[in-house]
Amino acid sequence: DIQMTQSPSSVSASVGDRVTITCRASQDISNWVAWYQQKPGKAPNLLIFSASSLQTGVPSRFSGSGSGTNFTLTISSLQPEDFATYYCQQANSFPYTFGQGTKLEI
Amino acid sequence: QVQLVQSGAEVKKPGASVKVSCRASGYTFTTYGITWVRQAPGQGLEWMAWVSVSSENINYEEKFEGRLTLTTDTSTSTVFLDLRNLRSDDTAMYYCARGTAEYDYWGQGTLVTVSS
């Protein structure tokens, strides 16, 4: 199985900060990465697919980049509603594994 | 609007089975696959299985092989997850989600609690 390793596991930031979350795949997965945001008690919400494509309705302060084994999710200017847990997920080969999550805290 | 509506919470004893349903509406059911993801309390997301509704191809996470079965009913646009021989570590929120590579719509989740 492909392992997805996220870092950091948690990060403290303030409104207006720029935050970057990294995900490393255990093998080359081209651009088959998606990013999700999850708030407590809610289902995940798709932010980015194909490494860098913004899902419809997601604010443009979210962006994704990378290919091969290294990927990043960047939030350019944190808003209060962005404090949540973020997950990467690979879709190169089954099983489509998730990273362990990054908790973004104030 | 696209909706995935899951069946209600379940409490089961170890060794029992559980069947969770996911009913889709608001789109052509056979156009998208359905994926199941679970989340143990306080833990991360775990990919479980995927079904191509149109072709009935199914892919299971190996750790569930032999205990997990996905079935589809195209007449009611419903996908079912059947997990057998439940253990305490199967206690989790179970989500269905639309899509194969990425998941743009999710069900509300079904809490399955396994306890003696």
Coordinates of C-alpha atoms in Angstrom, one line a residue:
Chain A
D1 CA 0.0 0.0 0.0
I2 CA 1.1 3.6 -0.6
Q3 CA 1.8 5.5 2.6
M4 CA 0.9 9.1 2.9
T5 CA 2.9 11.0 5.5
Q6 CA 1.6 14.5 6.5
S7 CA 3.5 17.1 8.4
P8 CA 3.1 18.7 10.7
S9 CA 0.6 16.7 12.7
S10 CA -0.6 19.9 14.3
V11 CA 0.1 23.6 13.8
S12 CA -0.8 26.7 15.7
A13 CA -1.5 29.8 13.6
S14 CA -3.4 33.1 13.7
V15 CA -6.0 34.7 11.5
G16 CA -4.3 36.2 8.5
D17 CA -1.3 33.8 8.6
R18 CA -0.1 31.8 5.6
V19 CA 0.0 28.1 6.4
T20 CA 1.5 25.2 4.4
I21 CA 0.8 21.5 5.1
T22 CA 3.0 18.9 3.4
C23 CA 2.2 15.4 2.3
R24 CA 4.8 12.9 1.2
A25 CA 3.9 9.7 -0.7
S26 CA 5.9 6.5 -0.3
Q27 CA 6.1 6.2 -4.0
D28 CA 5.5 8.2 -7.2
I29 CA 1.8 8.9 -7.5
S30 CA 2.0 11.5 -10.3
N31 CA -0.7 14.1 -9.4
W32 CA -3.2 11.8 -7.9
V33 CA -3.7 13.7 -4.6
A34 CA -6.8 15.2 -3.0
W35 CA -7.0 17.4 0.1
Y36 CA -10.0 17.5 2.5
Q37 CA -11.0 19.7 5.4
Q38 CA -12.9 18.2 8.3
K39 CA -14.5 20.0 11.2
P40 CA -15.6 18.3 14.4
G41 CA -18.7 16.2 14.0
K42 CA -18.8 16.7 10.3
A43 CA -18.0 14.8 7.1
P44 CA -14.8 15.8 5.3
N45 CA -15.1 18.5 2.6
L46 CA -13.2 18.2 -0.7
L47 CA -10.8 21.2 -1.2
I48 CA -8.4 20.2 -3.9
F49 CA -8.2 17.3 -6.4
S50 CA -5.5 16.3 -8.9
A51 CA -3.0 17.9 -6.7
S52 CA -3.8 21.5 -7.7
S53 CA -7.4 21.8 -9.0
L54 CA -9.6 23.8 -6.7
Q55 CA -13.0 22.2 -6.1
T56 CA -16.0 24.3 -7.1
G57 CA -17.1 26.6 -4.3
V58 CA -13.8 26.4 -2.3
P59 CA -12.3 29.8 -1.6
S60 CA -9.3 30.8 -3.7
R61 CA -7.1 31.2 -0.6
F62 CA -6.7 27.4 -0.7
S63 CA -4.2 26.1 -3.2
G64 CA -2.4 22.8 -3.8
S65 CA 0.8 21.9 -5.6
G66 CA 3.2 19.1 -6.1
S67 CA 3.7 16.0 -8.1
G68 CA 5.5 12.7 -7.8
T69 CA 6.0 12.2 -4.0
N70 CA 5.8 15.7 -2.5
F71 CA 2.6 17.7 -2.2
T72 CA 1.6 20.8 -0.4
L73 CA -1.7 22.5 0.7
T74 CA -1.4 26.2 1.3
I75 CA -3.9 28.5 2.9
S76 CA -2.8 32.0 1.9
S77 CA -4.6 34.0 4.6
L78 CA -6.2 32.1 7.4
Q79 CA -9.8 32.9 8.2
P80 CA -11.6 31.9 11.5
E81 CA -13.5 29.2 9.7
D82 CA -10.3 27.5 8.4
F83 CA -9.4 26.1 11.9
A84 CA -10.0 22.4 11.3
T85 CA -8.2 19.1 10.5
Y86 CA -6.8 18.6 7.0
Y87 CA -6.2 15.3 5.2
C88 CA -4.4 14.4 2.0
Q89 CA -5.4 11.3 0.1
Q90 CA -3.7 9.4 -2.8
A91 CA -5.7 8.0 -5.7
N92 CA -2.9 6.5 -7.7
S93 CA -3.5 2.9 -6.7
F94 CA -5.9 1.0 -4.4
P95 CA -6.3 1.2 -1.5
Y96 CA -6.7 5.0 -1.8
T97 CA -5.0 5.8 1.5
F98 CA -5.3 9.0 3.6
G99 CA -2.6 10.8 5.5
Q100 CA -2.9 10.9 9.2
G101 CA -4.2 14.4 9.3
T102 CA -3.0 17.9 10.3
K103 CA -4.9 19.8 13.0
L104 CA -4.8 23.5 12.5
E105 CA -5.4 25.3 15.7
I106 CA -5.4 28.9 16.9
Chain B
Q1 CA -29.2 18.8 -5.2
V2 CA -26.8 15.8 -4.7
Q3 CA -27.4 14.0 -1.5
L4 CA -26.1 10.8 0.1
V5 CA -28.3 9.7 3.0
Q6 CA -27.1 7.0 5.3
S7 CA -29.0 4.7 7.6
G8 CA -29.1 5.3 11.4
A9 CA -26.7 4.5 14.2
E10 CA -26.2 0.9 15.2
V11 CA -25.1 -0.8 18.4
K12 CA -23.8 -4.4 17.9
K13 CA -22.1 -7.1 20.0
P14 CA -18.7 -8.5 19.1
G15 CA -19.1 -11.2 16.4
A16 CA -22.3 -9.7 15.0
S17 CA -22.8 -8.2 11.6
V18 CA -23.9 -4.7 10.5
K19 CA -25.4 -3.5 7.3
V20 CA -25.2 0.3 6.5
S21 CA -27.1 1.8 3.6
C22 CA -26.2 4.9 1.5
R23 CA -29.0 6.2 -0.7
A24 CA -28.0 8.6 -3.4
S25 CA -30.2 11.3 -5.1
G26 CA -29.8 14.3 -7.2
Y27 CA -27.6 12.8 -9.9
T28 CA -27.4 9.9 -12.3
F29 CA -26.5 7.1 -9.9
T30 CA -24.6 5.0 -12.4
T31 CA -22.3 7.8 -13.4
Y32 CA -20.2 7.8 -10.2
G33 CA -18.6 5.2 -8.0
I34 CA -19.3 5.1 -4.2
T35 CA -16.5 4.8 -1.7
W36 CA -16.7 3.9 2.0
V37 CA -14.5 5.6 4.6
R38 CA -14.5 5.1 8.3
Q39 CA -13.2 7.1 11.2
A40 CA -12.6 5.7 14.7
P41 CA -13.3 8.1 17.6
G42 CA -10.6 10.7 17.7
Q43 CA -8.7 9.1 14.8
G44 CA -8.1 9.8 11.1
L45 CA -9.8 8.7 8.0
E46 CA -9.5 5.1 6.8
W47 CA -10.4 4.1 3.2
M48 CA -12.3 0.9 3.2
A49 CA -13.7 0.0 -0.2
W50 CA -15.0 1.3 -3.6
V51 CA -17.7 0.1 -5.9
S52 CA -18.2 1.1 -9.5
V53 CA -22.0 1.3 -9.6
S54 CA -22.1 1.0 -13.4
S55 CA -19.9 -2.1 -13.7
E56 CA -20.1 -3.5 -10.2
N57 CA -16.3 -3.6 -10.0
I58 CA -15.4 -3.6 -6.3
N59 CA -12.1 -3.0 -4.6
Y60 CA -11.6 -3.7 -0.9
E61 CA -8.9 -2.7 1.5
E62 CA -7.1 -5.9 2.1
K63 CA -7.5 -5.8 5.9
F64 CA -11.3 -6.1 5.4
E65 CA -11.2 -9.0 2.9
G66 CA -13.5 -11.7 3.9
R67 CA -15.4 -9.6 6.4
L68 CA -16.7 -6.8 4.1
T69 CA -19.1 -6.9 1.2
L70 CA -20.5 -4.0 -0.8
T71 CA -23.7 -4.4 -2.8
T72 CA -25.7 -2.0 -4.9
D73 CA -29.4 -1.7 -5.7
T74 CA -29.7 0.5 -8.8
S75 CA -33.5 0.5 -8.6
T76 CA -33.3 2.5 -5.3
S77 CA -29.9 4.2 -6.0
T78 CA -28.5 2.6 -2.8
V79 CA -25.2 1.1 -1.9
F80 CA -24.9 -1.2 1.1
L81 CA -21.9 -2.0 3.3
D82 CA -22.0 -5.3 5.2
L83 CA -19.3 -5.8 7.8
R84 CA -19.3 -9.2 9.6
N85 CA -17.6 -10.6 12.7
L86 CA -17.5 -7.2 14.3
R87 CA -14.8 -6.4 16.8
S88 CA -14.5 -3.5 19.3
D89 CA -12.0 -1.8 17.0
D90 CA -14.7 -1.6 14.3
T91 CA -16.4 1.1 16.4
A92 CA -16.3 4.1 14.2
M93 CA -18.3 6.6 12.1
Y94 CA -18.8 5.1 8.6
Y95 CA -19.1 7.4 5.7
C96 CA -20.1 6.8 2.1
A97 CA -18.8 9.3 -0.5
R98 CA -19.4 9.9 -4.1
G99 CA -16.5 9.3 -6.4
T100 CA -13.5 7.1 -7.3
A101 CA -10.4 9.2 -7.1
E102 CA -11.8 12.1 -5.1
Y103 CA -15.0 12.5 -3.1
D104 CA -17.1 15.5 -3.7
Y105 CA -20.2 14.6 -1.7
W106 CA -20.4 12.7 1.5
G107 CA -23.1 11.0 3.5
Q108 CA -23.9 12.3 7.0
G109 CA -22.1 9.3 8.6
T110 CA -23.4 6.2 10.5
L111 CA -22.0 5.6 13.9
V112 CA -21.5 1.9 14.5
T113 CA -20.7 1.0 18.1
V114 CA -19.4 -2.5 18.9
S115 CA -19.7 -3.3 22.6
S116 CA -20.5 -6.3 24.7

